[in-house]
């Protein structure tokens, strides 16, 4: 490796460290929220819990990872922070309808359902409903669990590449 290639590798590693630190900081904050939600608030409001807390937290960690990677990926797409809020706001209602509990999945076109599986909240809704409200065993929601981890990896890689591209373009 020559000096230029070493600098380029070091630069990419620095970018991935920035990206990983964002994931760690946001993940720590939202993990505390998840503990509050599945622990204290379920007890406080006497919500029926059919799933074990370890299954809920294991699945929740995968959802948290996928959501953070998806959020950082979306954030890397926008030129300014102000654009992200209206985009997320106007896309949230179609996402809720494509989840299958407001509008039946059978009534949705197959391509909408397939497209919606790329959003972390869709497999998370199915998994959490299965675990906590329907008493499903973890093996029954393993497909959703694996899908969330796949999304985590894909969105992390895509977000890192876009973040890297924008930083190189900005500092050029």
XYZ file of N, CA and C in Angstrom:
516
model
N 0.835 -1.189 0.000
C 0.000 0.000 0.000
C 0.875 1.246 0.000
N 0.496 2.193 -0.839
C 1.226 3.448 -0.821
C 0.593 4.410 0.196
N 1.231 5.536 0.380
C 0.804 6.499 1.400
C -0.627 6.988 1.157
N -0.981 7.237 -0.082
C -2.325 7.734 -0.413
C -3.403 6.698 -0.072
N -3.129 5.422 -0.358
C -4.093 4.369 -0.037
C -4.250 4.213 1.474
N -3.153 4.327 2.205
C -3.214 4.225 3.670
C -4.037 5.377 4.241
N -3.838 6.587 3.733
C -4.611 7.742 4.193
C -6.095 7.542 3.885
N -6.391 7.020 2.703
C -7.780 6.785 2.321
C -8.428 5.742 3.236
N -7.710 4.675 3.558
C -8.241 3.655 4.471
C -8.459 4.259 5.854
N -7.503 5.027 6.336
C -7.641 5.680 7.636
C -8.802 6.662 7.666
N -9.009 7.357 6.557
C -10.123 8.298 6.468
C -11.448 7.563 6.539
N -11.560 6.434 5.831
C -12.798 5.662 5.875
C -13.031 5.112 7.274
N -11.966 4.653 7.944
C -12.120 4.157 9.310
C -12.591 5.264 10.236
N -12.085 6.485 10.044
C -12.532 7.611 10.866
C -14.013 7.876 10.648
N -14.470 7.771 9.412
C -15.885 7.982 9.118
C -16.735 6.892 9.760
N -16.283 5.652 9.684
C -17.064 4.586 10.300
C -17.083 4.734 11.818
N -16.023 5.288 12.401
C -16.032 5.547 13.842
C -17.032 6.644 14.194
N -17.125 7.669 13.382
C -18.119 8.723 13.604
C -19.514 8.124 13.541
N -19.742 7.317 12.540
C -21.047 6.696 12.334
C -21.380 5.741 13.480
N -20.403 4.930 13.887
C -20.615 4.008 14.997
C -20.859 4.743 16.310
N -20.185 5.865 16.509
C -20.407 6.629 17.739
C -21.815 7.208 17.775
N -22.330 7.631 16.641
C -23.722 8.094 16.600
C -24.680 6.966 16.944
N -24.428 5.783 16.381
C -25.266 4.631 16.702
C -25.215 4.312 18.193
N -24.042 4.378 18.781
C -23.889 4.063 20.194
C -24.593 5.090 21.083
N -24.445 6.355 20.764
C -25.069 7.403 21.578
C -26.589 7.336 21.475
N -27.111 7.311 20.258
C -28.563 7.225 20.097
C -29.100 5.910 20.651
N -28.359 4.829 20.447
C -28.780 3.521 20.943
C -28.865 3.487 22.453
N -27.926 4.118 23.129
C -27.955 4.156 24.596
C -29.174 4.904 25.100
N -29.481 6.007 24.471
C -30.650 6.792 24.882
C -31.935 6.001 24.671
N -32.090 5.409 23.504
C -33.341 4.712 23.200
C -33.428 3.356 23.880
N -32.290 2.761 24.268
C -32.345 1.517 25.030
C -32.952 1.778 26.407
N -32.628 2.905 27.007
C -33.243 3.279 28.291
C -34.751 3.462 28.105
N -35.165 4.079 27.007
C -36.605 4.231 26.719
C -37.267 2.868 26.559
N -36.583 1.951 25.887
C -37.143 0.621 25.680
C -37.298 -0.115 27.011
N -36.320 0.017 27.894
C -36.429 -0.603 29.211
C -37.603 -0.029 29.987
N -37.790 1.272 29.907
C -38.926 1.903 30.571
C -40.245 1.405 29.998
N -40.310 1.312 28.680
C -41.542 0.910 28.009
C -41.918 -0.529 28.358
N -40.977 -1.462 28.221
C -41.280 -2.872 28.459
C -41.273 -3.244 29.931
N -40.656 -2.437 30.743
C -40.590 -2.755 32.170
C -41.616 -1.991 32.982
N -41.265 -0.789 33.313
C -42.063 0.000 34.237
C -43.454 0.345 33.705
N -43.537 0.807 32.461
C -44.849 1.256 31.962
C -45.834 0.103 31.790
N -45.350 -1.083 31.444
C -46.258 -2.236 31.345
C -46.832 -2.576 32.714
N -45.999 -2.486 33.735
C -46.472 -2.758 35.095
C -47.384 -1.637 35.591
N -47.008 -0.404 35.311
C -47.771 0.751 35.785
C -49.188 0.763 35.220
N -49.325 0.478 33.932
C -50.634 0.533 33.282
C -51.297 -0.841 33.172
N -50.727 -1.827 33.833
C -51.282 -3.175 33.899
C -51.563 -3.753 32.510
N -50.568 -3.637 31.625
C -50.669 -4.180 30.278
C -50.389 -5.684 30.350
N -51.219 -6.448 29.692
C -51.022 -7.896 29.673
C -49.737 -8.232 28.939
N -48.887 -9.035 29.569
C -47.616 -9.445 28.970
C -47.641 -10.948 28.806
N -47.696 -11.410 27.577
C -47.639 -12.842 27.320
C -46.229 -13.296 26.999
N -45.394 -12.387 26.546
C -44.016 -12.722 26.194
C -43.092 -12.500 27.370
N -41.978 -13.218 27.368
C -40.996 -13.025 28.437
C -40.211 -11.740 28.177
N -39.739 -11.144 29.242
C -39.002 -9.887 29.118
C -37.700 -10.103 28.345
N -37.079 -11.272 28.482
C -35.833 -11.523 27.741
C -36.097 -11.607 26.234
N -37.216 -12.231 25.837
C -37.563 -12.282 24.412
C -37.885 -10.890 23.878
N -38.618 -10.109 24.674
C -38.971 -8.751 24.237
C -37.734 -7.876 24.092
N -36.802 -7.985 25.028
C -35.591 -7.172 24.951
C -34.665 -7.645 23.835
N -34.592 -8.938 23.612
C -33.774 -9.458 22.514
C -34.315 -8.963 21.176
N -35.621 -9.098 20.996
C -36.237 -8.615 19.764
C -36.156 -7.089 19.686
N -36.341 -6.429 20.815
C -36.269 -4.967 20.861
C -34.888 -4.445 20.503
N -33.850 -5.170 20.896
C -32.496 -4.756 20.543
C -32.285 -4.809 19.037
N -32.825 -5.858 18.389
C -32.729 -5.947 16.922
C -33.505 -4.805 16.269
N -34.691 -4.495 16.807
C -35.483 -3.381 16.273
C -34.768 -2.055 16.474
N -34.189 -1.875 17.642
C -33.456 -0.645 17.920
C -32.272 -0.486 16.976
N -31.559 -1.559 16.749
C -30.417 -1.525 15.830
C -30.856 -1.177 14.411
N -31.917 -1.824 13.937
C -32.407 -1.558 12.577
C -32.946 -0.133 12.458
N -33.653 0.331 13.468
C -34.218 1.688 13.427
C -33.132 2.750 13.428
N -32.111 2.543 14.244
C -31.009 3.510 14.282
C -30.257 3.544 12.956
N -29.973 2.382 12.408
C -29.273 2.337 11.119
C -30.130 2.961 10.021
N -31.443 2.671 10.044
C -32.356 3.250 9.056
C -32.435 4.772 9.214
N -32.515 5.241 10.439
C -32.567 6.689 10.687
C -31.305 7.403 10.244
N -30.151 6.826 10.533
C -28.904 7.449 10.103
C -28.747 7.384 8.585
N -29.233 6.305 7.994
C -29.227 6.201 6.531
C -30.100 7.297 5.924
N -31.340 7.449 6.435
C -32.218 8.503 5.909
C -31.625 9.883 6.141
N -31.041 10.084 7.309
C -30.422 11.373 7.602
C -29.271 11.692 6.670
N -28.565 10.669 6.225
C -27.446 10.917 5.315
C -27.923 11.252 3.894
N -29.183 10.946 3.583
C -29.711 11.237 2.247
C -30.080 12.705 2.057
N -30.484 13.366 3.126
C -30.988 14.735 3.012
C -29.868 15.755 3.100
N -30.027 16.808 2.308
C -29.014 17.866 2.284
C -29.092 18.727 3.545
N -30.293 18.897 4.100
C -30.431 19.689 5.325
C -31.345 18.964 6.299
N -31.192 19.299 7.563
C -31.969 18.639 8.610
C -33.446 18.971 8.536
N -33.759 20.146 8.016
C -35.150 20.593 7.974
C -36.005 19.772 7.012
N -35.393 19.160 6.016
C -36.146 18.389 5.028
C -36.616 17.058 5.615
N -35.847 16.503 6.546
C -36.152 15.177 7.088
C -37.494 15.138 7.811
N -37.827 16.163 8.564
C -39.062 16.153 9.356
C -40.314 16.053 8.492
N -40.507 16.896 7.477
C -41.717 16.726 6.664
C -41.760 15.408 5.891
N -40.600 14.920 5.451
C -40.585 13.648 4.726
C -41.055 12.522 5.643
N -40.527 12.465 6.853
C -40.933 11.429 7.811
C -42.395 11.633 8.216
N -42.799 12.867 8.415
C -44.180 13.154 8.819
C -45.181 12.684 7.766
N -44.935 13.007 6.512
C -45.893 12.651 5.460
C -45.825 11.172 5.056
N -44.735 10.499 5.382
C -44.658 9.075 5.049
C -45.134 8.177 6.187
N -45.366 8.730 7.368
C -45.719 7.889 8.512
C -47.102 7.260 8.389
N -48.082 7.953 7.865
C -49.417 7.373 7.733
C -49.461 6.222 6.728
N -48.859 6.352 5.547
C -48.809 5.178 4.666
C -48.072 3.986 5.283
N -47.061 4.259 6.094
C -46.338 3.177 6.762
C -47.255 2.460 7.745
N -48.036 3.222 8.501
C -48.974 2.617 9.461
C -49.997 1.757 8.733
N -50.524 2.246 7.621
C -51.512 1.467 6.882
C -50.902 0.203 6.263
N -49.645 0.271 5.869
C -49.021 -0.901 5.249
C -48.561 -1.934 6.270
N -48.679 -1.624 7.569
C -48.247 -2.567 8.605
C -49.187 -3.752 8.743
N -50.450 -3.576 8.393
C -51.362 -4.704 8.406
C -52.285 -4.789 9.590
N -52.211 -3.885 10.536
C -53.162 -3.971 11.643
C -54.236 -2.903 11.566
N -54.054 -1.861 10.780
C -55.110 -0.881 10.536
C -55.893 -1.293 9.300
N -55.176 -1.729 8.300
C -55.746 -2.172 7.033
C -55.260 -3.607 6.824
N -56.131 -4.548 6.533
C -55.680 -5.947 6.425
C -54.658 -6.152 5.298
N -53.655 -6.971 5.573
C -52.608 -7.235 4.584
C -53.175 -7.841 3.302
N -54.241 -8.621 3.433
C -54.845 -9.252 2.264
C -55.441 -8.228 1.307
N -55.809 -7.064 1.822
C -56.413 -6.025 0.989
C -55.372 -5.125 0.328
N -54.127 -5.260 0.740
C -53.054 -4.445 0.160
C -52.463 -5.139 -1.062
N -52.055 -4.379 -2.052
C -51.315 -4.998 -3.161
C -50.014 -5.619 -2.638
N -49.638 -6.730 -3.221
C -48.448 -7.462 -2.761
C -47.188 -6.605 -2.847
N -47.086 -5.751 -3.864
C -45.877 -4.954 -4.019
C -45.751 -3.912 -2.902
N -46.877 -3.414 -2.391
C -46.822 -2.455 -1.276
C -46.336 -3.172 -0.016
N -46.867 -4.363 0.222
C -46.440 -5.124 1.397
C -44.954 -5.478 1.301
N -44.507 -5.909 0.142
C -43.104 -6.261 -0.054
C -42.214 -5.040 0.136
N -42.615 -3.918 -0.405
C -41.857 -2.680 -0.248
C -41.807 -2.241 1.218
N -42.912 -2.413 1.921
C -42.965 -1.977 3.322
C -42.091 -2.819 4.234
N -41.737 -4.028 3.817
C -40.863 -4.865 4.646
C -39.450 -4.300 4.751
N -39.128 -3.319 3.936
C -37.828 -2.662 4.028
C -37.759 -1.615 5.120
N -38.871 -1.355 5.773
C -38.926 -0.368 6.855
C -38.916 -1.138 8.170
N -38.007 -0.822 9.095
C -37.871 -1.626 10.313
C -39.134 -1.748 11.165
N -39.999 -0.787 11.117
C -41.162 -0.844 12.000
C -42.144 -1.942 11.605
N -42.185 -2.335 10.342
C -43.154 -3.344 9.893
C -42.851 -4.719 10.497
N -41.627 -5.272 10.338
C -41.373 -6.551 11.015
C -41.393 -6.425 12.536
N -41.066 -5.238 13.045
C -41.089 -5.047 14.500
C -42.517 -5.120 15.044
N -43.459 -4.514 14.345
C -44.857 -4.573 14.782
C -45.324 -6.020 14.813
N -45.035 -6.763 13.750
C -45.468 -8.162 13.690
C -44.811 -8.985 14.797
N -43.531 -8.754 15.034
C -42.822 -9.509 16.062
C -43.288 -9.180 17.463
N -43.425 -7.877 17.763
C -43.868 -7.484 19.097
C -45.304 -7.920 19.372
N -46.179 -7.812 18.374
C -47.548 -8.290 18.554
C -47.565 -9.795 18.790
N -46.756 -10.515 18.029
C -46.688 -11.960 18.209
C -46.175 -12.344 19.587
N -45.086 -11.718 20.012
C -44.487 -12.055 21.305
C -45.364 -11.627 22.478
N -45.771 -10.390 22.490
C -46.384 -9.833 23.690
C -47.894 -9.990 23.745
N -48.575 -9.918 22.625
C -50.030 -9.964 22.669
C -50.605 -11.323 22.304
N -49.871 -12.091 21.490
C -50.383 -13.393 21.059
C -49.663 -14.558 21.728
N -48.643 -14.284 22.522
C -47.935 -15.330 23.236
C -47.098 -16.240 22.359
N -46.610 -15.732 21.244
C -45.808 -16.552 20.325
C -44.457 -16.887 20.951
N -43.946 -18.035 20.591
C -42.608 -18.426 20.973
C -41.628 -17.641 20.094
N -40.399 -17.459 20.578
C -39.428 -16.678 19.811
C -39.147 -17.309 18.453
N -39.209 -18.621 18.372
C -38.961 -19.294 17.091
C -40.030 -18.943 16.057
N -41.195 -18.517 16.511
C -42.279 -18.169 15.590
C -42.082 -16.795 14.955
N -41.277 -15.952 15.577
C -41.029 -14.613 15.023
C -39.580 -14.481 14.556
N -38.909 -15.606 14.411
C -37.508 -15.609 14.001
C -37.301 -14.954 12.639
N -38.273 -15.095 11.734
C -38.172 -14.461 10.419
C -38.094 -12.936 10.564
N -38.953 -12.364 11.396
C -38.929 -10.913 11.618
C -37.634 -10.487 12.300
N -37.174 -11.292 13.239
C -35.927 -11.007 13.943
C -34.745 -10.967 12.969
N -34.669 -11.959 12.117
C -33.588 -11.999 11.126
C -33.697 -10.860 10.123
N -34.915 -10.522 9.748
C -35.128 -9.407 8.824
C -34.643 -8.095 9.435
N -34.879 -7.900 10.725
C -34.403 -6.683 11.392
C -32.874 -6.618 11.400
N -32.212 -7.742 11.652
C -30.748 -7.732 11.632
C -30.212 -7.517 10.229
N -30.878 -8.071 9.240
C -30.478 -7.837 7.852
C -30.620 -6.357 7.500
N -31.718 -5.753 7.927
C -31.903 -4.319 7.701
C -30.824 -3.509 8.407
N -30.468 -3.909 9.615
C -29.415 -3.210 10.349
C -28.121 -3.186 9.546
N -27.743 -4.328 9.022
C -26.488 -4.429 8.264
C -26.561 -3.622 6.974
N -27.648 -3.788 6.228
C -27.780 -3.104 4.934
C -27.818 -1.591 5.123
N -28.639 -1.106 6.056
C -28.747 0.340 6.244
C -27.477 0.931 6.852
N -26.774 0.162 7.676
C -25.504 0.650 8.202
C -24.493 0.830 7.074
N -24.390 -0.161 6.206
C -23.433 -0.078 5.091
C -23.815 1.061 4.143
N -25.091 1.124 3.756
C -25.530 2.193 2.848
C -25.328 3.576 3.461
N -25.688 3.717 4.720
C -25.515 5.009 5.390
C -24.062 5.415 5.486
N -23.192 4.456 5.805
C -21.765 4.751 5.890
C -21.212 5.168 4.533
N -21.629 4.470 3.479
C -21.148 4.819 2.135
C -21.610 6.211 1.716
N -22.868 6.534 1.972
C -23.382 7.864 1.608
C -22.714 8.943 2.445
N -22.567 8.683 3.743
C -21.895 9.626 4.636
C -20.466 9.865 4.166
N -19.781 8.802 3.786
C -18.416 8.889 3.277
C -18.370 9.698 1.987
N -19.286 9.405 1.060
C -19.342 10.115 -0.214
C -19.562 11.614 0.004
N -20.468 11.964 0.883
C -20.749 13.387 1.120
C -19.580 14.104 1.766
N -18.897 13.411 2.681
C -17.738 14.051 3.320
C -16.598 14.246 2.319
N -16.364 13.262 1.475
C -15.315 13.401 0.460
C -15.670 14.533 -0.501
N -16.921 14.606 -0.919
C -17.366 15.650 -1.842
C -17.288 17.035 -1.192
N -17.601 17.107 0.096
C -17.579 18.380 0.807
C -16.144 18.886 1.008
N -15.228 17.985 1.353
C -13.845 18.400 1.657
C -12.955 18.423 0.435
N -13.504 18.136 -0.739
C -12.696 18.129 -1.963
C -12.365 19.511 -2.411
